[in-house]
Coordinates of C-alpha atoms and ligand atoms in Angstrom, one line a residue:
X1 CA 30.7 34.5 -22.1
X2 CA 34.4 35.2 -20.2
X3 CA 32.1 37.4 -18.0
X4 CA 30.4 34.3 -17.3
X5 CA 33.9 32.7 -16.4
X6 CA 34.8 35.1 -14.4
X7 CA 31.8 34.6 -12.1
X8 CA 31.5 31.7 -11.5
X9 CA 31.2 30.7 -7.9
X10 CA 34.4 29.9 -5.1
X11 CA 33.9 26.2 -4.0
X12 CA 33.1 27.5 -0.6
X13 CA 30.6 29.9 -2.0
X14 CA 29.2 26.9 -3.3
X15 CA 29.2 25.3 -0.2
X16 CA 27.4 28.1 2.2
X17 CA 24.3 27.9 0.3
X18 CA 21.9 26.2 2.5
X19 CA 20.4 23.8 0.3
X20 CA 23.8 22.4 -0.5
X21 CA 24.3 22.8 3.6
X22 CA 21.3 20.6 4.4
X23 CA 23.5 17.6 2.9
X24 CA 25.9 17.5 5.4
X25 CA 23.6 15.1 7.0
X26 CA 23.6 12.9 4.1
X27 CA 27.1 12.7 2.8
X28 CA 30.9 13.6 4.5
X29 CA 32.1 17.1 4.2
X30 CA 34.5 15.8 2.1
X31 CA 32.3 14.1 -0.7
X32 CA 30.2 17.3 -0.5
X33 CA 33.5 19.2 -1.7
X34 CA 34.5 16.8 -4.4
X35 CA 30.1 17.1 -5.4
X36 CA 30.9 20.8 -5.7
X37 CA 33.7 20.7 -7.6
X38 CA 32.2 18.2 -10.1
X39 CA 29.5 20.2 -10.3
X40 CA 31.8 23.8 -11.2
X41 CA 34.0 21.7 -13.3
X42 CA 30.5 20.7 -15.3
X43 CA 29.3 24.1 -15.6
X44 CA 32.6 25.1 -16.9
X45 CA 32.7 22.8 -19.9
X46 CA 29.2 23.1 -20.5
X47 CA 29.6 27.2 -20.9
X48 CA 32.2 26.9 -23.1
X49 CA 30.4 24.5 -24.9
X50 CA 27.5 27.2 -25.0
X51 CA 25.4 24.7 -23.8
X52 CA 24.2 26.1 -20.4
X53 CA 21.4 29.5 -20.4
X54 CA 22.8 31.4 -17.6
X55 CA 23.4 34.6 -16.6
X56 CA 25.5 36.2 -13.8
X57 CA 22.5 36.2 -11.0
X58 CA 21.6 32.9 -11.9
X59 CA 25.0 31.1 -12.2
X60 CA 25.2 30.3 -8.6
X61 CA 21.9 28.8 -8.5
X62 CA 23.0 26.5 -11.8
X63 CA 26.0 25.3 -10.0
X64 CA 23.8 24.5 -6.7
X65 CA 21.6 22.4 -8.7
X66 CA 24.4 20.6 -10.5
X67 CA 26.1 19.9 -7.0
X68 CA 22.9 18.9 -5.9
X69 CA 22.3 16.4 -8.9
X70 CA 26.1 15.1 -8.1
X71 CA 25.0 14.2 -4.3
X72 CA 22.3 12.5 -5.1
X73 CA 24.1 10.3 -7.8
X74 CA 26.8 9.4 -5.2
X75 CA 23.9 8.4 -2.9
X76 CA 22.6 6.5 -5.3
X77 CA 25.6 4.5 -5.5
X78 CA 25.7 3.6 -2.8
X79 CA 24.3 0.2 -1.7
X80 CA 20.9 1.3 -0.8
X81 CA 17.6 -0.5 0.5
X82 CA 15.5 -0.5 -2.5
X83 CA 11.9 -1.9 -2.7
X84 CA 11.1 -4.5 -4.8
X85 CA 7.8 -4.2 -6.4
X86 CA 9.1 -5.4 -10.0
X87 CA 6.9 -9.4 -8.9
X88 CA 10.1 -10.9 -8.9
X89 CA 11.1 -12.4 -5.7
X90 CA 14.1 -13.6 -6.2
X91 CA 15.6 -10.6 -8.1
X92 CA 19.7 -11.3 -9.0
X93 CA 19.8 -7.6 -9.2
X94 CA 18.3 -7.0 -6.2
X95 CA 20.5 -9.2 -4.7
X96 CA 18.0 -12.3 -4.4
X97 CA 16.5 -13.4 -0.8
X98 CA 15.6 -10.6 0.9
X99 CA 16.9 -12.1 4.8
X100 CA 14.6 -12.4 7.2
X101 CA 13.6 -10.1 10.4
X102 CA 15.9 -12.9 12.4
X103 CA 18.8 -13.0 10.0
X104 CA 18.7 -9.2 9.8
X105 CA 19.2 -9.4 13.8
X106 CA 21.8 -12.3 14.1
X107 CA 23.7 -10.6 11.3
X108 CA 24.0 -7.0 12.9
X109 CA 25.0 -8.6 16.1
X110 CA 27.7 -10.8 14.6
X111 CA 29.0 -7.6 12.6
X112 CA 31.0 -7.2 16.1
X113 CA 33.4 -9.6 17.8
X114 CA 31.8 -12.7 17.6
X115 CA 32.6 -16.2 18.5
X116 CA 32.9 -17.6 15.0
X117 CA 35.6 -20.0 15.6
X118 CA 35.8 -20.1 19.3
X119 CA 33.8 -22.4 21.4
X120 CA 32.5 -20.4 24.1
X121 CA 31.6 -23.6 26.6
X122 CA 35.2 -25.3 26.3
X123 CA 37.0 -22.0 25.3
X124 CA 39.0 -23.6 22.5
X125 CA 39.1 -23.1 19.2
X126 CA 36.2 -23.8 17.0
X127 CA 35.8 -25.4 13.4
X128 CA 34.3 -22.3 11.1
X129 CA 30.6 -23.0 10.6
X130 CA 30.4 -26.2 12.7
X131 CA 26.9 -24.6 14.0
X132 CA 25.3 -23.9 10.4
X133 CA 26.5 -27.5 9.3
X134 CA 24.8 -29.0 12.3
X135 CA 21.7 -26.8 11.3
X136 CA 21.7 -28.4 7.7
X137 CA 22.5 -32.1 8.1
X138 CA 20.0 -32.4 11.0
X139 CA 17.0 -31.7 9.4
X140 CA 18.1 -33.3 6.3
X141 CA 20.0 -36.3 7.3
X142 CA 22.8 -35.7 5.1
X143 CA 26.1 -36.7 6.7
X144 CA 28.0 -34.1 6.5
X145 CA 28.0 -30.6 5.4
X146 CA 30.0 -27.2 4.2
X147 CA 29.5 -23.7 3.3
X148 CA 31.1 -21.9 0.6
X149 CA 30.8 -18.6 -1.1
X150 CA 27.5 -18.8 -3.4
X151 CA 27.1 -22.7 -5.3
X152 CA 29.2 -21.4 -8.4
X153 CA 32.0 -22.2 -6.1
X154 CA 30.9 -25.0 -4.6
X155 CA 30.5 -26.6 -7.8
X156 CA 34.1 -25.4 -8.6
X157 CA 35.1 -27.1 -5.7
X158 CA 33.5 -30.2 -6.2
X159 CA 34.6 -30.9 -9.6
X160 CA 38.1 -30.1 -8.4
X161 CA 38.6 -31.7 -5.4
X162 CA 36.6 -35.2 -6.4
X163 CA 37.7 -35.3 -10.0
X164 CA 40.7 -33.2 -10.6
X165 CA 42.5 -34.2 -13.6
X166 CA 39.6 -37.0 -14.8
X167 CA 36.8 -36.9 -16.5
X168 CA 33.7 -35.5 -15.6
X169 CA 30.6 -36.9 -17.3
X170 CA 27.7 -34.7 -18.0
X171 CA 24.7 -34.7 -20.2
X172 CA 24.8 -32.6 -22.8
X173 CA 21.2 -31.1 -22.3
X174 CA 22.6 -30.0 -18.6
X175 CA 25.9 -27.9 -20.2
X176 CA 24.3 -24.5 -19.0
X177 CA 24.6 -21.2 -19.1
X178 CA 23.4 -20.0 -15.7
X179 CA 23.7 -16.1 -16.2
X180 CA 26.3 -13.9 -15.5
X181 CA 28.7 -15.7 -18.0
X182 CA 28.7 -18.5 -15.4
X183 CA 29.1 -21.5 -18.4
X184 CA 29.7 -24.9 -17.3
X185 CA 32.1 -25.8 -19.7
X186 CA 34.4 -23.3 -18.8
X187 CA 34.1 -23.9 -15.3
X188 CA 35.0 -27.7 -15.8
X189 CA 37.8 -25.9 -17.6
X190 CA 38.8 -23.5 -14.8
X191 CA 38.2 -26.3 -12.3
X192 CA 40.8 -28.5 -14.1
X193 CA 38.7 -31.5 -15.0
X194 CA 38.1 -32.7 -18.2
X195 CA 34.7 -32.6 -19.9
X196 CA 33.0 -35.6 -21.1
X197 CA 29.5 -34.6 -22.5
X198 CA 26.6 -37.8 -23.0
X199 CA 23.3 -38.2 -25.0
X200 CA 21.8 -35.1 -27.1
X201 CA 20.4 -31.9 -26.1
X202 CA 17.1 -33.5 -25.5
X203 CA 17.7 -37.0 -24.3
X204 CA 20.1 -38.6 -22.5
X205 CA 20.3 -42.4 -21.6
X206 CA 21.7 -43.9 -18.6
X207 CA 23.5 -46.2 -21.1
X208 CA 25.1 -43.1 -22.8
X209 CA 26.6 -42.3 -19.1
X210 CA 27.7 -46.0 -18.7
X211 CA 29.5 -46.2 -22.3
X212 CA 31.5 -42.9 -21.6
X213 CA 33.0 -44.5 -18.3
X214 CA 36.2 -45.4 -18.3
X215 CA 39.5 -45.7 -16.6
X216 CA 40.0 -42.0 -17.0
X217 CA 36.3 -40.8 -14.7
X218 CA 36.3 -39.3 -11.8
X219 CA 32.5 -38.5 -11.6
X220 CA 29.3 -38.3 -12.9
X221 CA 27.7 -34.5 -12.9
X222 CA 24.0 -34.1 -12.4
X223 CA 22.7 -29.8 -13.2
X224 CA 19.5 -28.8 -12.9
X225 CA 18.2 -26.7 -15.7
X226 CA 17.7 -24.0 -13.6
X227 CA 16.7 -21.4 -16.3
X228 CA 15.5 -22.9 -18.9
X229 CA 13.4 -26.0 -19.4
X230 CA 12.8 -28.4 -21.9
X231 CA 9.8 -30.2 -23.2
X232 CA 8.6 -32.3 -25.7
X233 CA 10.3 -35.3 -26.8
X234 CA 13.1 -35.4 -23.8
X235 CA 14.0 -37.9 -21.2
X236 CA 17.5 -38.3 -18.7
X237 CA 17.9 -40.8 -16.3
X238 CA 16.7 -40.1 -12.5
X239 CA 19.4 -39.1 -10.2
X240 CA 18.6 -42.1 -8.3
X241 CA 19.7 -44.5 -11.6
X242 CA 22.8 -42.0 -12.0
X243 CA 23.8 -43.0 -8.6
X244 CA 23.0 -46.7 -9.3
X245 CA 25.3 -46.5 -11.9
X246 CA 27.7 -44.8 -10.3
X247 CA 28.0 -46.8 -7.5
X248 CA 28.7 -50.3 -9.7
X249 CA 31.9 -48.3 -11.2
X250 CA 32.6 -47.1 -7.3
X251 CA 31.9 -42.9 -8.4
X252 CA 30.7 -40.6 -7.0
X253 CA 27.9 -38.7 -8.4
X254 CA 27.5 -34.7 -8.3
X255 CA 24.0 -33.1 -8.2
X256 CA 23.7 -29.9 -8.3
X257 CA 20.4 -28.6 -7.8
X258 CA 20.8 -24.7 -8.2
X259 CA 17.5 -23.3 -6.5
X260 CA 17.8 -25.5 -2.8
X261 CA 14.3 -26.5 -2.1
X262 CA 13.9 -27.1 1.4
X263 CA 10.4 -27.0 1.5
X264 CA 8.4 -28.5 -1.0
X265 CA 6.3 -25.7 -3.0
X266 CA 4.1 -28.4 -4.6
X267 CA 1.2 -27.1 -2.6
X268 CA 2.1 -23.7 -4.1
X269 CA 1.5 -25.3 -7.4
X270 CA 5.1 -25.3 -7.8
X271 CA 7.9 -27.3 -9.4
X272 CA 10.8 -27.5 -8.7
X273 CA 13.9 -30.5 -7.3
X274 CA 14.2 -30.5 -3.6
X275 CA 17.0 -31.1 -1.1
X276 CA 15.5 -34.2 0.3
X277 CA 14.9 -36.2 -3.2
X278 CA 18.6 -35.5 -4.2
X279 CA 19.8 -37.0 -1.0
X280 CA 17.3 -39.5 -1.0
X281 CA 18.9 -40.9 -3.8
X282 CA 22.0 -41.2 -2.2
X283 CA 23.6 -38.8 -4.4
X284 CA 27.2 -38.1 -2.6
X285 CA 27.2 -34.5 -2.9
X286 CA 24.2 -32.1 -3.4
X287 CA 24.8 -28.4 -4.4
X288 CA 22.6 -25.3 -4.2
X289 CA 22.7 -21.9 -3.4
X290 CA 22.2 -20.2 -0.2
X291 CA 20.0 -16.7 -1.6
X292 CA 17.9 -18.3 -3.6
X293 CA 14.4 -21.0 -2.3
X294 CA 16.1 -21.3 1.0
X295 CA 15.6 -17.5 1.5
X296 CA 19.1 -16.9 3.1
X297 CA 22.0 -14.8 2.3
X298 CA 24.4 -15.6 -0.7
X299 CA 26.2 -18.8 -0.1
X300 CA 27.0 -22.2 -1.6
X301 CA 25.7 -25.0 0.1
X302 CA 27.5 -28.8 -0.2
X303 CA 25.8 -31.9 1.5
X304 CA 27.0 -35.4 1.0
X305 CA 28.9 -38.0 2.5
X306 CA 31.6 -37.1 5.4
X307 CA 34.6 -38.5 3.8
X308 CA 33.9 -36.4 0.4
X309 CA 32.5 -33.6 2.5
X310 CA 35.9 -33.7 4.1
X311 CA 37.9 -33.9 1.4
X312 CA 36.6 -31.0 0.1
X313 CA 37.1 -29.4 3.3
X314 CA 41.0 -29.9 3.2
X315 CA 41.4 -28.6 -0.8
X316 CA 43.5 -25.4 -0.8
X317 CA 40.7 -23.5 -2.8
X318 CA 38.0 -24.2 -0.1
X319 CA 39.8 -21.4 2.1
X320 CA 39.7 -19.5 -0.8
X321 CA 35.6 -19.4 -1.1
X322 CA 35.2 -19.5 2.8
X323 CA 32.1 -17.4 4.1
X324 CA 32.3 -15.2 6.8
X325 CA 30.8 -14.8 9.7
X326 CA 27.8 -12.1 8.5
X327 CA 27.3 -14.9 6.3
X328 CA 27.5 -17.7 8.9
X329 CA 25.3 -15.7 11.5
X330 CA 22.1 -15.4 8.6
X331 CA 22.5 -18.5 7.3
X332 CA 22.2 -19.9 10.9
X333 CA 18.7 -17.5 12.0
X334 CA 17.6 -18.4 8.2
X335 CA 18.2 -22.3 8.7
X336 CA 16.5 -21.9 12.4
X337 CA 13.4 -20.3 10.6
X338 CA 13.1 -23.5 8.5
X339 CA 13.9 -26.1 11.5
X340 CA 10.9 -24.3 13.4
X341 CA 8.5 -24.3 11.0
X342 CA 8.2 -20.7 10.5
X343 CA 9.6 -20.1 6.9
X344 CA 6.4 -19.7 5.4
X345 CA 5.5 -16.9 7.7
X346 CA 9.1 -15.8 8.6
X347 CA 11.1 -16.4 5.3
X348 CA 10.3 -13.6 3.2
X349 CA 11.3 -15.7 0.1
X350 CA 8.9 -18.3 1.3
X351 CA 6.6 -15.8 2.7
X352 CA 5.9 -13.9 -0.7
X353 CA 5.8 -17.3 -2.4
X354 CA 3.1 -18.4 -0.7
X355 CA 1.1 -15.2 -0.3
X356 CA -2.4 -15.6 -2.3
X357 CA -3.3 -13.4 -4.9
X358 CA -6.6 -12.0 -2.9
X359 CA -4.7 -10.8 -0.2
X360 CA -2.3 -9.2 -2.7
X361 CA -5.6 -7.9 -4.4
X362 CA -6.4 -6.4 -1.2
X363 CA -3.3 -4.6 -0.6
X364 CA -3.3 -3.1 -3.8
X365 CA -6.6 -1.8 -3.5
X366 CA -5.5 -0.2 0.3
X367 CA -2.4 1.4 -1.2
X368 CA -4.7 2.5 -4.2
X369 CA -7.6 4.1 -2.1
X370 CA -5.0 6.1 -0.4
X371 CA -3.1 7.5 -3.6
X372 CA -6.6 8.3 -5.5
X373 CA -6.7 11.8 -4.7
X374 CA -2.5 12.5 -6.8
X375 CA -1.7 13.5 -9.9
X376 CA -1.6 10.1 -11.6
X377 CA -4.4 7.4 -12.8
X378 CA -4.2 4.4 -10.4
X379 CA -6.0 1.1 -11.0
X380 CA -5.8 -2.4 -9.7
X381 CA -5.0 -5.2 -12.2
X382 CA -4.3 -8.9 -12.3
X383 CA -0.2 -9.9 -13.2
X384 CA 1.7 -12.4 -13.3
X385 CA 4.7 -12.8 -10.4
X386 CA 8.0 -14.8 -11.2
X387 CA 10.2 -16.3 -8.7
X388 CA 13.3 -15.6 -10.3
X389 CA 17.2 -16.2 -9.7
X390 CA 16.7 -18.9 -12.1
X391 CA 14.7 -20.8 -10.4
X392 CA 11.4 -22.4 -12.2
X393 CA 11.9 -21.0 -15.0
X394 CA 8.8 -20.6 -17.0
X395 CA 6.4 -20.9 -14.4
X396 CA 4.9 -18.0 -13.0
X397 CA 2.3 -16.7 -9.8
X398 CA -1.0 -15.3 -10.3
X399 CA -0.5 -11.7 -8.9
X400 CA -2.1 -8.3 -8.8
X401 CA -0.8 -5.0 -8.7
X402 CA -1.2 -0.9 -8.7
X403 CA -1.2 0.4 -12.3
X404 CA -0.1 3.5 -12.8
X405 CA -0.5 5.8 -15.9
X406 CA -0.5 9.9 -16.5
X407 CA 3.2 10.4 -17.4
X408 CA 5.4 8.7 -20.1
X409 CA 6.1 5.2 -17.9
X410 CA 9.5 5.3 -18.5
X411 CA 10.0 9.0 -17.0
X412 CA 7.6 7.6 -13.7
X413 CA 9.9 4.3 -13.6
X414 CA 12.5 6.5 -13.1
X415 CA 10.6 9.0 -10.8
X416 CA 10.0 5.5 -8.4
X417 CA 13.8 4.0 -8.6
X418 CA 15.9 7.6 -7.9
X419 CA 13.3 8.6 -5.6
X420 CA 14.3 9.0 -1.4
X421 CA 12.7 5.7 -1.2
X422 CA 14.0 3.7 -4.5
X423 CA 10.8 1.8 -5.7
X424 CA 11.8 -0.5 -8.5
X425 CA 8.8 -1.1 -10.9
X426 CA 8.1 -2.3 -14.1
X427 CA 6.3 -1.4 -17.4
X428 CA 3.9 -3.6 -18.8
X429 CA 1.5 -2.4 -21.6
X430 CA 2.7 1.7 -21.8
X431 CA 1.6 1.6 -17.8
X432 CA 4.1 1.8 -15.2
X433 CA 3.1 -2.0 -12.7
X434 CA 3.8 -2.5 -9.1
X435 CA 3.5 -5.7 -8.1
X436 CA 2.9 -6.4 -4.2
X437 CA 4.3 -10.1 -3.8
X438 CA 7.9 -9.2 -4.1
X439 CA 7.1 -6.4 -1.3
X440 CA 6.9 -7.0 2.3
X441 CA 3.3 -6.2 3.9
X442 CA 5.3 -3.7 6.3
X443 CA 6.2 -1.4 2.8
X444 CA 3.1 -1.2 1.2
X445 CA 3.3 2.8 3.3
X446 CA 6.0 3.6 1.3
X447 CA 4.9 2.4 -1.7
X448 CA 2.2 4.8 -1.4
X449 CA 3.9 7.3 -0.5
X450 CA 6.7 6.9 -3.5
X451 CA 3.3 6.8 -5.9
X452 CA 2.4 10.3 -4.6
X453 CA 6.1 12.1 -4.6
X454 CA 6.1 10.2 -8.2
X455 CA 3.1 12.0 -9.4
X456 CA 4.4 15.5 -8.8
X457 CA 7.0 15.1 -11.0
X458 CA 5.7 16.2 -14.2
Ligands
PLP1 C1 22.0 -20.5 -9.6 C2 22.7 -21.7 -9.9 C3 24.1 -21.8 -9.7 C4 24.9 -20.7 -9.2 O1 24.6 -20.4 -7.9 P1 25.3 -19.1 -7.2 O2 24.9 -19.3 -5.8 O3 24.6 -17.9 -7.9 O4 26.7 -19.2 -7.5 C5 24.7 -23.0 -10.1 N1 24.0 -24.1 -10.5 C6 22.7 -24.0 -10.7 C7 22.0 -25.2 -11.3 C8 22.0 -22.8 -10.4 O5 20.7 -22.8 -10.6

């Protein structure tokens, strides 16, 4: 056993051995070291722990494989493209809309000096975002518009700056959870307004809203159930007799929608609030997120009426949730997408959304062809597809996708996400599914080839 101490490997022994050479191309000198080092310091404990079968030849090749298992951790780390084949497209741990060709473009140009608040035909300086805001209350006809860091903060900032220190009526049926701990009453809390909750969990009357107003409001709060939905024996009042109501006691009403629906994804068979009925109704601010249905990058978006809009604009916490200008530059190609007309072909949110399930069929089928001759047993079969990031809940997408059995399907789940190409399945009846809607056309090649590398591993 000391033997055994006594030989194991220098760190630059470690180091010379080619396959731990080959990584320089894939991590710093540096962070090979430190890999190494883990990697002797593991061995270590793990001899005198008796737990590792080595011998003097063989050491070295058991700390080269430890290092290499540490490099590929750290890799893995990292923030990483990863392909989404789990069928659902807007996956929060995937980081929801996947941005567009053009967004990908304006981004990695404005990642350099960029004119962000500088107006390049006068020279002077430039409001922040004046270009996206343009983008979002043209189409829509809102009057005004701002952009904050994702819609939890823009609901923050709404509550704050239009009703600080009042109350803040809500239905109870809306007091939601939307994930991540994100809980609406505490954010009233945080947000320094007082919660006045209306009508049950199932129905609310506008009556309810209109005996809770007092001298003490400040506004009337309208959330979608993103999540979650309700059915049965419900009812809540439109947001159009919200804003009726709201109006006669001179309030302003709140609606935040979550998902942003730009366009309408009825002919999808789809559900779901849009932008244009919230401000339709005349509601004087309308929330929603940025990375969800409008396909763009993580943002919250507020439209409404200028002399809220720009009350918000002047609250102390609205620098505080500012984007920045990555986020400005995809927002604005991901907007442009949506003014031409192109975010059903462009958008890959919109894109995936709308893909049929024959053509999906059709890609599976390609990508299975060209896998049959591996290791593994590869079928075709029908799924179900979610759009995710909380948005329409319950309803899902008639989908296909590549079945994949031979190995236990966790071990080949793993195979696929730690791979060089980081497939992220999922397991649906013992057999490991990919589902092709939440992938772009363009990856199906790497799909197969993931399938094949995945199949070697027993
Ligand atoms: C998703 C959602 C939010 C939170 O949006 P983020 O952009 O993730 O902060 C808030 N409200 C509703 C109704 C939502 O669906």
């Amino acid at each position: 056993m000391t033997d055994l101490f006594r030989h194991l490997p220098a760190v630059t022994t470690v180091l010379e051995q080619p396959d731990v050479q080959n990584l320089t191309r894939l991590v710093s000198r540096a962070q090979l070291t430190d890999c190494v080092r883990t990697a002797l310091n593991q061995v270590r404990s793990q001899l005198s722990e008796e737990k590792v079968d080595a011998t003097v030849e063989s050491l070295l090749r058991t700390v080269v494989d430890e290092a290499l298992r540490q490099v590929s951790h750290l890799r893995l780390r990292r923030l990483n493209q990863v392909i989404n084949a789990t069928g659902i497209v807007l996956h929060t741990n995937l980081g929801r809309a996947a941005l567009s060709d053009s967004a990908v473009e304006r981004l990695t140009l404005a990642a350099r000096a960029t004119n962000v608040e500088l107006d390049l035909v006068t020279g002077k300086r430039a409001r922040r975002g004046a270009g996206v805001e343009d983008l979002l209350t043209q189409p829509t006809g809102a009057p005004a518009a701002l952009v904050v860091n994702n819609c939890a903060a823009a609901t923050m900032l709404a509550l704050q700056g239009v009703a600080g220190g009042k109350e803040v009526i809500i239905a109870r049926g809306q007091l939601v959870e939307i994930g991540g701990g994100f809980r609406l009453p505490e954010v009233f809390e945080a947000a320094g307004v007082i919660l006045k909750e209306v009508g049950t969990a199932n129905r609310t009357r506008i009556e309810d809203y209109e005996n809770a107003i007092n001298d003490q409001t400040g506004a009337l709060l309208r959330v979608h159930r993103s999540n979650f939905r309700v059915s049965g024996f419900v009812s809540e009042p439109s947001a159009a007799e919200l804003v009726r109501l709201a109006r006669k006691h001179q309030l302003p009403m709140i609606d935040d929608l979550g998902s942003g629906c730009v366009a309408s994804l009825s002919s999808l068979g789809l559900d779901e609030p849009d932008v244009a009925t919230s401000l339709n109704s005349n509601a004087e601010l309308v929330l929603f997120s940025g990375d969800k249905l409008l396909g763009g990058p993580q943002a919250g978006i507020l439209l409404g009426q200028s002399a809220w809009i720009e009350r918000l604009r002047r609250q102390p916490m609205a620098r505080a949730i500012r984007v920045g200008k990555l986020t400005l530059a995809a927002l604005e190609a991901t907007l442009e997408e949506h003014l031409a007309g192109e975010a059903f072909q462009n958008v890959p949110v919109m894109a995936m959304l709308a893909t049929s399930a024959d053509s999906i069929k059709a890609r599976c089928e390609a990508v299975a062809r060209a896998v049959k001759d591996c290791e593994l047993d590869v079928t075709v079969t029908t799924c179900q597809s979610e759009v995710g990031g909380g948005s329409l809940a319950d309803q899902t997408i008639d989908s296909f996708a590549i079945r994949l059995q031979g190995q236990r399907p966790d071990d080949l789940l793993r195979a696929l996400r730690t791979g060089e190409d980081r497939v992220l399945a999922r397991i649906e009846n013992d057999a490991v599914l990919l589902d092709l809607r939440s992938v772009r056309p363009e990856d199906d090649c790497i799909i197969e080839r993931s399938i094949r590398l995945a199949g070697q591993h027993d």
